[in-house]
Amino acid sequence: FFNDTATTEIYTQAFVGSVRCVQETGINAEYMGYKMNYITACLAIFLYTVSLGSCFDPDIYRNTTEQIKAHGYLSEIHDVTTEDGYILTVIRIPGKESEPRPMKKKQPVYMQPGIFCMADVFTAAGPKKGAAYFLVNAGYDVWIVNSRGTFYSKKHIKYTTRDKEFWEFTLEEQGVFDQRAVFEYIVAKTGYQKVHFWSHSQGGTQMMAALTLDPEFYRKRLLSAVLTGPVFRFDLTKSPFIKLMNYTKFPQLAYEMGSYEFLPYNPMIAISLVWIKYIIAPLHYFLIMFIADENPTVVDMDKVDVFFAHFTGGTSTKAFKHLIQLTEQKGFYKYLSLIHISEPTRPLYISYAVFC
């Protein structure tokens, strides 16, 4: 269709990726109780094809493992089952394709994304700036977790996403059950008895809760912890989005109305967010400022379209409600259920160094 062979290849790859995206989303959508109609599917293909041709960044339509392999790194997919039955998809980057075989043993690092984010958040910036690649280049064995309830971790040994029980978790369950299962899995696979931990946002919140509730385990398994932007005192947040959610009590209302999944991944929304960069570029700054960062100029705008192409990954309404509750408290509290609503105080997480 095009005189330029490279351009033709870009559009062809985009189209194939679009069809696959629609197929995968259709399967996932049907699994959740609804189906994507034909018109929506065709529109998704069209928008993905045109948007890929205009920006020439194929990472937009690649999933995590495809991004990793395209940049010359090894990639593995592991399923980890938690004590309470959730099946987590974990992405491993053991090294580069160019490394000699057999590969030498490397110290493992467990990477935990924040709320609404998937493993892509650590690879979206590419091999020159992505945190996951930075660690691999430094000689580490990297394991990135997709948290329960996100697009890639929607399986359970007993429940489906149609069941309310599937979504009955807060950041506490994510910290206690998910992290413990992943730590044990990494130890079993690598032979290392202790693992480094690297997190972003809620990933650090989960670790702080876990350190309080399961200190003996982390004395045995945690080598070090790097918590980037951890949420501890949410009452100090400057995010207009969080303030709005707290003021309107929207998560609570959504839960009471039977909406147990919050901001699930939607390819049409993701594509629209990608398009914003090329149609109304300043709006990307506004979105970042509205959601997370009062100073969006510190964000790598060259790759922001790749990030938005994989945002949001979703979570449970209950987990998000837990974070919103922290905006009303001057401390780090457990989830407030209706049973405890009249109590003057609630159990408090008290994080401390457990491996000194």
mmCIF file of C-alpha atoms in Angstrom, residues 5-348:
data_model
loop_
_atom_site.group_PDB
_atom_site.id
_atom_site.type_symbol
_atom_site.label_atom_id
_atom_site.label_comp_id
_atom_site.label_asym_id
_atom_site.label_seq_id
_atom_site.Cartn_x
_atom_site.Cartn_y
_atom_site.Cartn_z
ATOM 1 C CA THR A 5 8.718 -0.679 2.682
ATOM 2 C CA ALA A 6 9.386 0.275 6.305
ATOM 3 C CA THR A 7 6.128 2.248 6.493
ATOM 4 C CA THR A 8 4.211 -0.672 4.993
ATOM 5 C CA GLU A 9 5.697 -2.989 7.627
ATOM 6 C CA ILE A 10 4.750 -0.596 10.446
ATOM 7 C CA TYR A 11 1.122 -0.456 9.296
ATOM 8 C CA THR A 12 0.996 -4.213 8.744
ATOM 9 C CA GLN A 13 2.323 -4.908 12.239
ATOM 10 C CA ALA A 14 -0.111 -2.389 13.651
ATOM 11 C CA PHE A 15 -3.039 -4.028 11.897
ATOM 12 C CA VAL A 16 -2.059 -7.519 13.067
ATOM 13 C CA GLY A 17 -1.574 -6.203 16.594
ATOM 14 C CA SER A 18 -4.967 -4.514 16.401
ATOM 15 C CA VAL A 19 -6.781 -7.681 15.370
ATOM 16 C CA ARG A 20 -5.078 -9.619 18.153
ATOM 17 C CA CYS A 21 -5.917 -6.870 20.651
ATOM 18 C CA VAL A 22 -9.579 -7.027 19.697
ATOM 19 C CA GLN A 23 -9.602 -10.816 19.848
ATOM 20 C CA GLU A 24 -7.938 -10.913 23.269
ATOM 21 C CA THR A 25 -10.153 -8.158 24.600
ATOM 22 C CA GLY A 26 -13.210 -9.888 23.193
ATOM 23 C CA ILE A 27 -12.317 -13.094 24.997
ATOM 24 C CA ASN A 28 -11.693 -11.199 28.209
ATOM 25 C CA ALA A 29 -14.876 -9.175 27.765
ATOM 26 C CA GLU A 30 -16.974 -12.278 27.222
ATOM 27 C CA TYR A 31 -15.343 -13.791 30.284
ATOM 28 C CA MET A 32 -16.575 -10.792 32.286
ATOM 29 C CA GLY A 33 -20.129 -11.137 31.023
ATOM 30 C CA TYR A 34 -20.382 -8.909 27.936
ATOM 31 C CA LYS A 35 -19.215 -8.988 24.327
ATOM 32 C CA MET A 36 -17.525 -6.435 22.098
ATOM 33 C CA ASN A 37 -19.726 -5.750 19.074
ATOM 34 C CA TYR A 38 -18.491 -5.803 15.487
ATOM 35 C CA ILE A 39 -18.514 -2.034 14.977
ATOM 36 C CA THR A 40 -16.420 -1.435 18.106
ATOM 37 C CA ALA A 41 -13.963 -4.115 17.000
ATOM 38 C CA CYS A 42 -13.561 -2.555 13.544
ATOM 39 C CA LEU A 43 -13.125 0.897 15.059
ATOM 40 C CA ALA A 44 -10.448 -0.421 17.395
ATOM 41 C CA ILE A 45 -8.579 -1.916 14.434
ATOM 42 C CA PHE A 46 -8.819 1.341 12.494
ATOM 43 C CA LEU A 47 -7.674 3.558 15.355
ATOM 44 C CA TYR A 48 -4.828 1.258 16.318
ATOM 45 C CA THR A 49 -3.605 1.065 12.735
ATOM 46 C CA VAL A 50 -3.724 4.813 12.133
ATOM 47 C CA SER A 51 -2.261 5.696 15.521
ATOM 48 C CA LEU A 52 0.651 3.288 15.067
ATOM 49 C CA GLY A 53 1.381 4.637 11.634
ATOM 50 C CA SER A 54 1.480 8.185 12.933
ATOM 51 C CA CYS A 55 3.748 7.703 15.925
ATOM 52 C CA PHE A 56 6.030 4.884 14.733
ATOM 53 C CA ASP A 57 6.413 3.439 18.238
ATOM 54 C CA PRO A 58 5.449 -0.251 18.035
ATOM 55 C CA ASP A 59 5.701 -0.606 21.847
ATOM 56 C CA ILE A 60 2.215 0.924 21.926
ATOM 57 C CA TYR A 61 0.582 -2.283 20.690
ATOM 58 C CA ARG A 62 3.087 -4.739 22.165
ATOM 59 C CA ASN A 63 2.374 -6.481 25.440
ATOM 60 C CA THR A 64 5.070 -6.681 28.118
ATOM 61 C CA THR A 65 6.892 -9.769 26.848
ATOM 62 C CA GLU A 66 6.819 -8.506 23.259
ATOM 63 C CA GLN A 67 8.339 -5.194 24.346
ATOM 64 C CA ILE A 68 11.089 -6.997 26.222
ATOM 65 C CA LYS A 69 11.975 -9.368 23.367
ATOM 66 C CA ALA A 70 11.849 -6.589 20.748
ATOM 67 C CA HIS A 71 14.588 -4.729 22.633
ATOM 68 C CA GLY A 72 16.906 -7.736 22.775
ATOM 69 C CA TYR A 73 16.125 -9.123 26.219
ATOM 70 C CA LEU A 74 14.997 -12.566 27.350
ATOM 71 C CA SER A 75 11.466 -12.932 28.674
ATOM 72 C CA GLU A 76 9.557 -15.623 30.551
ATOM 73 C CA ILE A 77 5.967 -15.865 31.793
ATOM 74 C CA HIS A 78 5.284 -17.529 35.156
ATOM 75 C CA ASP A 79 1.984 -18.243 36.905
ATOM 76 C CA VAL A 80 2.126 -17.872 40.694
ATOM 77 C CA THR A 81 -0.804 -19.032 42.841
ATOM 78 C CA THR A 82 -1.410 -17.233 46.135
ATOM 79 C CA GLU A 83 -2.583 -18.812 49.374
ATOM 80 C CA ASP A 84 -6.085 -17.394 48.811
ATOM 81 C CA GLY A 85 -6.312 -18.752 45.258
ATOM 82 C CA TYR A 86 -5.389 -15.894 42.906
ATOM 83 C CA ILE A 87 -3.204 -16.774 39.918
ATOM 84 C CA LEU A 88 -0.729 -13.985 39.217
ATOM 85 C CA THR A 89 1.081 -13.504 35.911
ATOM 86 C CA VAL A 90 4.728 -12.746 36.613
ATOM 87 C CA ILE A 91 7.145 -11.582 33.918
ATOM 88 C CA ARG A 92 10.793 -12.582 34.273
ATOM 89 C CA ILE A 93 13.714 -10.888 32.500
ATOM 90 C CA PRO A 94 16.730 -13.121 33.247
ATOM 91 C CA GLY A 95 19.112 -11.235 30.959
ATOM 92 C CA LYS A 96 19.893 -10.163 27.409
ATOM 93 C CA GLU A 97 19.617 -12.287 24.260
ATOM 94 C CA SER A 98 23.273 -11.560 23.561
ATOM 95 C CA GLU A 99 24.547 -13.026 26.837
ATOM 96 C CA PRO A 100 26.592 -16.236 26.549
ATOM 97 C CA ARG A 101 25.000 -19.529 27.530
ATOM 98 C CA PRO A 102 24.735 -21.009 30.051
ATOM 99 C CA MET A 103 23.923 -17.788 31.883
ATOM 100 C CA LYS A 104 25.494 -17.198 35.260
ATOM 101 C CA LYS A 105 23.302 -17.020 38.368
ATOM 102 C CA LYS A 106 22.120 -13.524 39.228
ATOM 103 C CA GLN A 107 20.642 -11.956 42.339
ATOM 104 C CA PRO A 108 16.852 -11.714 41.819
ATOM 105 C CA VAL A 109 14.872 -8.480 42.121
ATOM 106 C CA TYR A 110 11.099 -8.464 42.641
ATOM 107 C CA MET A 111 9.394 -5.432 41.030
ATOM 108 C CA GLN A 112 5.885 -4.431 42.188
ATOM 109 C CA PRO A 113 3.835 -1.883 40.171
ATOM 110 C CA GLY A 114 1.451 0.597 41.755
ATOM 111 C CA ILE A 115 -2.328 0.807 41.615
ATOM 112 C CA PHE A 116 -3.927 0.579 38.146
ATOM 113 C CA CYS A 117 -0.528 -0.325 36.671
ATOM 114 C CA MET A 118 0.683 -3.528 35.064
ATOM 115 C CA ALA A 119 4.188 -4.863 34.469
ATOM 116 C CA ASP A 120 4.418 -2.548 31.439
ATOM 117 C CA VAL A 121 4.976 0.406 33.763
ATOM 118 C CA PHE A 122 8.574 -0.755 34.297
ATOM 119 C CA THR A 123 9.257 -1.394 30.588
ATOM 120 C CA ALA A 124 7.294 1.380 28.814
ATOM 121 C CA ALA A 125 10.182 3.867 28.928
ATOM 122 C CA GLY A 126 12.301 1.552 26.786
ATOM 123 C CA PRO A 127 15.772 0.054 27.310
ATOM 124 C CA LYS A 128 17.496 3.409 27.866
ATOM 125 C CA LYS A 129 15.216 4.653 30.647
ATOM 126 C CA GLY A 130 13.021 1.767 31.829
ATOM 127 C CA ALA A 131 13.598 0.680 35.430
ATOM 128 C CA ALA A 132 13.406 -3.017 34.576
ATOM 129 C CA TYR A 133 16.069 -2.707 31.867
ATOM 130 C CA PHE A 134 18.233 -0.632 34.188
ATOM 131 C CA LEU A 135 18.307 -3.487 36.691
ATOM 132 C CA VAL A 136 18.911 -6.164 34.050
ATOM 133 C CA ASN A 137 21.792 -4.149 32.611
ATOM 134 C CA ALA A 138 23.221 -3.912 36.129
ATOM 135 C CA GLY A 139 23.331 -7.723 36.312
ATOM 136 C CA TYR A 140 20.111 -8.599 38.146
ATOM 137 C CA ASP A 141 17.489 -11.278 37.490
ATOM 138 C CA VAL A 142 14.263 -9.220 37.244
ATOM 139 C CA TRP A 143 10.765 -10.472 38.152
ATOM 140 C CA ILE A 144 7.810 -8.114 37.525
ATOM 141 C CA VAL A 145 4.409 -8.893 39.040
ATOM 142 C CA ASN A 146 0.980 -8.159 37.607
ATOM 143 C CA SER A 147 -1.146 -7.600 40.703
ATOM 144 C CA ARG A 148 -4.371 -9.486 41.288
ATOM 145 C CA GLY A 149 -7.306 -7.904 39.485
ATOM 146 C CA THR A 150 -5.232 -6.249 36.751
ATOM 147 C CA PHE A 151 -5.690 -7.187 33.093
ATOM 148 C CA TYR A 152 -3.077 -9.976 33.113
ATOM 149 C CA SER A 153 -3.971 -11.432 36.525
ATOM 150 C CA LYS A 154 -7.694 -12.146 36.410
ATOM 151 C CA LYS A 155 -7.646 -15.838 37.241
ATOM 152 C CA HIS A 156 -8.591 -17.668 40.426
ATOM 153 C CA ILE A 157 -8.729 -21.347 41.298
ATOM 154 C CA LYS A 158 -12.365 -21.011 42.398
ATOM 155 C CA TYR A 159 -13.915 -17.707 41.247
ATOM 156 C CA THR A 160 -14.308 -15.854 37.965
ATOM 157 C CA THR A 161 -14.347 -12.085 37.518
ATOM 158 C CA ARG A 162 -18.151 -12.279 37.450
ATOM 159 C CA ASP A 163 -18.138 -13.269 41.110
ATOM 160 C CA LYS A 164 -18.168 -10.614 43.803
ATOM 161 C CA GLU A 165 -15.865 -12.804 45.878
ATOM 162 C CA PHE A 166 -13.098 -12.400 43.291
ATOM 163 C CA TRP A 167 -12.967 -8.643 43.961
ATOM 164 C CA GLU A 168 -13.113 -8.822 47.757
ATOM 165 C CA PHE A 169 -9.560 -7.717 48.449
ATOM 166 C CA THR A 170 -7.757 -4.593 49.642
ATOM 167 C CA LEU A 171 -4.118 -3.553 49.516
ATOM 168 C CA GLU A 172 -3.595 -5.626 52.661
ATOM 169 C CA GLU A 173 -4.400 -8.909 50.885
ATOM 170 C CA GLN A 174 -2.241 -7.819 47.969
ATOM 171 C CA GLY A 175 0.657 -7.171 50.311
ATOM 172 C CA VAL A 176 0.293 -10.229 52.515
ATOM 173 C CA PHE A 177 -0.749 -12.953 50.054
ATOM 174 C CA ASP A 178 0.575 -11.773 46.678
ATOM 175 C CA GLN A 179 4.009 -10.706 47.841
ATOM 176 C CA ARG A 180 4.603 -13.761 50.020
ATOM 177 C CA ALA A 181 3.657 -16.110 47.172
ATOM 178 C CA VAL A 182 5.935 -14.332 44.705
ATOM 179 C CA PHE A 183 8.875 -14.207 47.124
ATOM 180 C CA GLU A 184 8.581 -17.934 47.789
ATOM 181 C CA TYR A 185 8.261 -18.697 44.083
ATOM 182 C CA ILE A 186 11.377 -16.685 43.214
ATOM 183 C CA VAL A 187 13.350 -18.369 45.997
ATOM 184 C CA ALA A 188 12.278 -21.814 44.752
ATOM 185 C CA LYS A 189 13.166 -21.018 41.126
ATOM 186 C CA THR A 190 16.482 -19.253 41.674
ATOM 187 C CA GLY A 191 17.902 -20.846 44.793
ATOM 188 C CA TYR A 192 18.591 -17.459 46.391
ATOM 189 C CA GLN A 193 17.235 -17.265 49.929
ATOM 190 C CA LYS A 194 16.806 -13.469 49.919
ATOM 191 C CA VAL A 195 15.404 -11.176 47.256
ATOM 192 C CA HIS A 196 15.649 -7.434 46.547
ATOM 193 C CA PHE A 197 12.340 -5.557 46.309
ATOM 194 C CA TRP A 198 11.651 -2.535 44.071
ATOM 195 C CA SER A 199 8.225 -0.899 44.004
ATOM 196 C CA HIS A 200 6.269 2.102 42.801
ATOM 197 C CA SER A 201 3.390 3.878 44.567
ATOM 198 C CA GLN A 202 0.930 1.336 46.020
ATOM 199 C CA GLY A 203 3.544 -1.372 45.566
ATOM 200 C CA GLY A 204 5.432 0.266 48.439
ATOM 201 C CA THR A 205 2.219 0.602 50.432
ATOM 202 C CA GLN A 206 1.688 -3.142 50.143
ATOM 203 C CA MET A 207 5.216 -3.804 51.349
ATOM 204 C CA MET A 208 4.813 -1.543 54.390
ATOM 205 C CA ALA A 209 1.649 -3.400 55.344
ATOM 206 C CA ALA A 210 3.375 -6.738 54.801
ATOM 207 C CA LEU A 211 6.370 -5.731 56.947
ATOM 208 C CA THR A 212 4.006 -5.046 59.813
ATOM 209 C CA LEU A 213 1.786 -8.108 59.444
ATOM 210 C CA ASP A 214 4.405 -10.697 58.520
ATOM 211 C CA PRO A 215 7.772 -9.486 59.887
ATOM 212 C CA GLU A 216 9.316 -12.916 60.508
ATOM 213 C CA PHE A 217 8.851 -13.940 56.883
ATOM 214 C CA TYR A 218 10.592 -10.830 55.576
ATOM 215 C CA ARG A 219 13.485 -11.265 57.986
ATOM 216 C CA LYS A 220 14.155 -14.490 56.092
ATOM 217 C CA ARG A 221 13.373 -13.377 52.531
ATOM 218 C CA LEU A 222 13.907 -9.620 52.093
ATOM 219 C CA LEU A 223 17.419 -8.478 51.190
ATOM 220 C CA SER A 224 16.569 -4.800 50.618
ATOM 221 C CA ALA A 225 13.560 -2.661 49.668
ATOM 222 C CA VAL A 226 13.458 0.362 47.357
ATOM 223 C CA LEU A 227 10.062 2.073 47.632
ATOM 224 C CA THR A 228 9.653 4.812 45.002
ATOM 225 C CA GLY A 229 6.772 7.165 45.769
ATOM 226 C CA PRO A 230 5.153 4.930 48.418
ATOM 227 C CA VAL A 231 1.704 5.917 49.655
ATOM 228 C CA PHE A 232 1.809 6.227 53.435
ATOM 229 C CA ARG A 233 0.135 9.523 54.388
ATOM 230 C CA PHE A 234 -2.573 9.857 51.746
ATOM 231 C CA ASP A 235 -4.154 12.778 53.575
ATOM 232 C CA LEU A 236 -1.256 14.869 52.250
ATOM 233 C CA THR A 237 -1.920 14.034 48.592
ATOM 234 C CA LYS A 238 -2.102 16.833 46.030
ATOM 235 C CA SER A 239 -3.759 14.705 43.358
ATOM 236 C CA PRO A 240 -7.028 16.348 42.194
ATOM 237 C CA PHE A 241 -8.279 12.922 41.101
ATOM 238 C CA ILE A 242 -7.846 11.410 44.562
ATOM 239 C CA LYS A 243 -9.352 14.474 46.212
ATOM 240 C CA LEU A 244 -12.350 14.276 43.876
ATOM 241 C CA MET A 245 -12.843 10.568 44.588
ATOM 242 C CA ASN A 246 -12.744 11.274 48.317
ATOM 243 C CA TYR A 247 -15.105 14.259 48.128
ATOM 244 C CA THR A 248 -17.723 12.461 46.016
ATOM 245 C CA LYS A 249 -17.256 9.103 47.788
ATOM 246 C CA PHE A 250 -17.498 7.594 44.319
ATOM 247 C CA PRO A 251 -15.681 4.303 45.123
ATOM 248 C CA GLN A 252 -18.067 3.670 48.026
ATOM 249 C CA LEU A 253 -21.092 4.420 45.850
ATOM 250 C CA ALA A 254 -19.765 2.207 43.053
ATOM 251 C CA TYR A 255 -19.241 -0.676 45.469
ATOM 252 C CA GLU A 256 -22.719 -0.332 46.951
ATOM 253 C CA MET A 257 -24.209 -0.321 43.433
ATOM 254 C CA GLY A 258 -22.513 -3.610 42.607
ATOM 255 C CA SER A 259 -19.514 -2.352 40.617
ATOM 256 C CA TYR A 260 -16.676 -4.349 42.150
ATOM 257 C CA GLU A 261 -13.999 -3.756 39.494
ATOM 258 C CA PHE A 262 -12.543 -0.249 39.235
ATOM 259 C CA LEU A 263 -11.112 1.267 36.025
ATOM 260 C CA PRO A 264 -10.496 -1.989 34.116
ATOM 261 C CA TYR A 265 -8.342 -1.944 30.998
ATOM 262 C CA ASN A 266 -10.322 -0.711 27.971
ATOM 263 C CA PRO A 267 -8.545 -0.653 24.579
ATOM 264 C CA MET A 268 -10.743 2.142 23.219
ATOM 265 C CA ILE A 269 -9.881 4.413 26.144
ATOM 266 C CA ALA A 270 -6.208 3.476 25.859
ATOM 267 C CA ILE A 271 -6.165 4.297 22.135
ATOM 268 C CA SER A 272 -7.891 7.609 22.796
ATOM 269 C CA LEU A 273 -5.266 8.507 25.382
ATOM 270 C CA VAL A 274 -2.536 7.703 22.845
ATOM 271 C CA TRP A 275 -4.174 9.946 20.252
ATOM 272 C CA ILE A 276 -4.215 12.882 22.669
ATOM 273 C CA LYS A 277 -0.445 13.241 22.326
ATOM 274 C CA TYR A 278 -0.782 13.919 18.611
ATOM 275 C CA ILE A 279 -3.996 15.949 18.615
ATOM 276 C CA ILE A 280 -3.987 17.946 21.870
ATOM 277 C CA ALA A 281 -0.517 17.426 23.330
ATOM 278 C CA PRO A 282 -0.960 19.755 26.370
ATOM 279 C CA LEU A 283 -3.850 17.568 27.518
ATOM 280 C CA HIS A 284 -1.352 14.831 28.399
ATOM 281 C CA TYR A 285 0.270 17.224 30.888
ATOM 282 C CA PHE A 286 -3.143 17.947 32.366
ATOM 283 C CA LEU A 287 -4.004 14.246 32.710
ATOM 284 C CA ILE A 288 -0.731 13.502 34.481
ATOM 285 C CA MET A 289 -1.176 16.489 36.767
ATOM 286 C CA PHE A 290 -4.804 15.554 37.462
ATOM 287 C CA ILE A 291 -4.076 11.923 38.271
ATOM 288 C CA ALA A 292 -0.686 11.805 39.908
ATOM 289 C CA ASP A 293 1.968 14.476 39.590
ATOM 290 C CA GLU A 294 1.624 18.199 40.229
ATOM 291 C CA ASN A 295 4.746 18.743 38.135
ATOM 292 C CA PRO A 296 4.206 16.801 34.868
ATOM 293 C CA THR A 297 7.368 18.250 33.346
ATOM 294 C CA VAL A 298 9.384 15.577 35.205
ATOM 295 C CA VAL A 299 7.590 12.867 33.212
ATOM 296 C CA ASP A 300 9.265 11.418 30.121
ATOM 297 C CA MET A 301 6.855 12.756 27.479
ATOM 298 C CA ASP A 302 8.649 10.877 24.693
ATOM 299 C CA LYS A 303 7.226 7.605 25.990
ATOM 300 C CA VAL A 304 4.037 8.788 27.669
ATOM 301 C CA ASP A 305 1.959 7.455 24.767
ATOM 302 C CA VAL A 306 3.346 3.950 25.400
ATOM 303 C CA PHE A 307 2.443 4.255 29.067
ATOM 304 C CA PHE A 308 -1.115 5.414 28.324
ATOM 305 C CA ALA A 309 -1.543 2.603 25.771
ATOM 306 C CA HIS A 310 -1.374 0.179 28.695
ATOM 307 C CA PHE A 311 -3.282 2.223 31.272
ATOM 308 C CA THR A 312 -5.269 1.537 33.344
ATOM 309 C CA GLY A 313 -4.845 -2.091 34.302
ATOM 310 C CA GLY A 314 -7.719 -1.990 36.793
ATOM 311 C CA THR A 315 -8.109 -3.112 40.396
ATOM 312 C CA SER A 316 -10.893 -3.947 42.825
ATOM 313 C CA THR A 317 -13.204 -1.151 43.914
ATOM 314 C CA LYS A 318 -12.558 -2.263 47.470
ATOM 315 C CA ALA A 319 -8.779 -1.852 47.111
ATOM 316 C CA PHE A 320 -9.176 1.630 45.667
ATOM 317 C CA LYS A 321 -11.683 2.468 48.377
ATOM 318 C CA HIS A 322 -9.046 1.468 50.940
ATOM 319 C CA LEU A 323 -6.611 4.023 49.496
ATOM 320 C CA ILE A 324 -9.293 6.712 49.422
ATOM 321 C CA GLN A 325 -10.046 6.035 53.099
ATOM 322 C CA LEU A 326 -6.431 6.913 53.895
ATOM 323 C CA THR A 327 -7.072 10.481 52.710
ATOM 324 C CA GLU A 328 -9.378 10.924 55.698
ATOM 325 C CA GLN A 329 -6.842 9.600 58.202
ATOM 326 C CA LYS A 330 -3.570 11.059 59.432
ATOM 327 C CA GLY A 331 -1.888 7.704 59.492
ATOM 328 C CA PHE A 332 -1.624 4.308 57.840
ATOM 329 C CA TYR A 333 -4.817 2.435 58.696
ATOM 330 C CA LYS A 334 -6.419 -0.847 57.788
ATOM 331 C CA TYR A 335 -9.530 -1.054 55.634
ATOM 332 C CA LEU A 336 -12.630 0.480 57.224
ATOM 333 C CA SER A 337 -15.665 -1.761 56.779
ATOM 334 C CA LEU A 338 -19.198 -0.784 57.736
ATOM 335 C CA ILE A 339 -18.818 -2.961 60.828
ATOM 336 C CA HIS A 340 -16.061 -0.694 62.155
ATOM 337 C CA ILE A 341 -17.519 2.618 61.053
ATOM 338 C CA SER A 342 -18.596 3.683 64.546
ATOM 339 C CA GLU A 343 -15.270 2.838 66.158
ATOM 340 C CA PRO A 344 -13.148 5.852 67.212
ATOM 341 C CA THR A 345 -9.922 4.104 66.175
ATOM 342 C CA ARG A 346 -8.939 1.270 63.873
ATOM 343 C CA PRO A 347 -5.972 -1.083 63.689
ATOM 344 C CA LEU A 348 -2.908 0.763 62.452
#
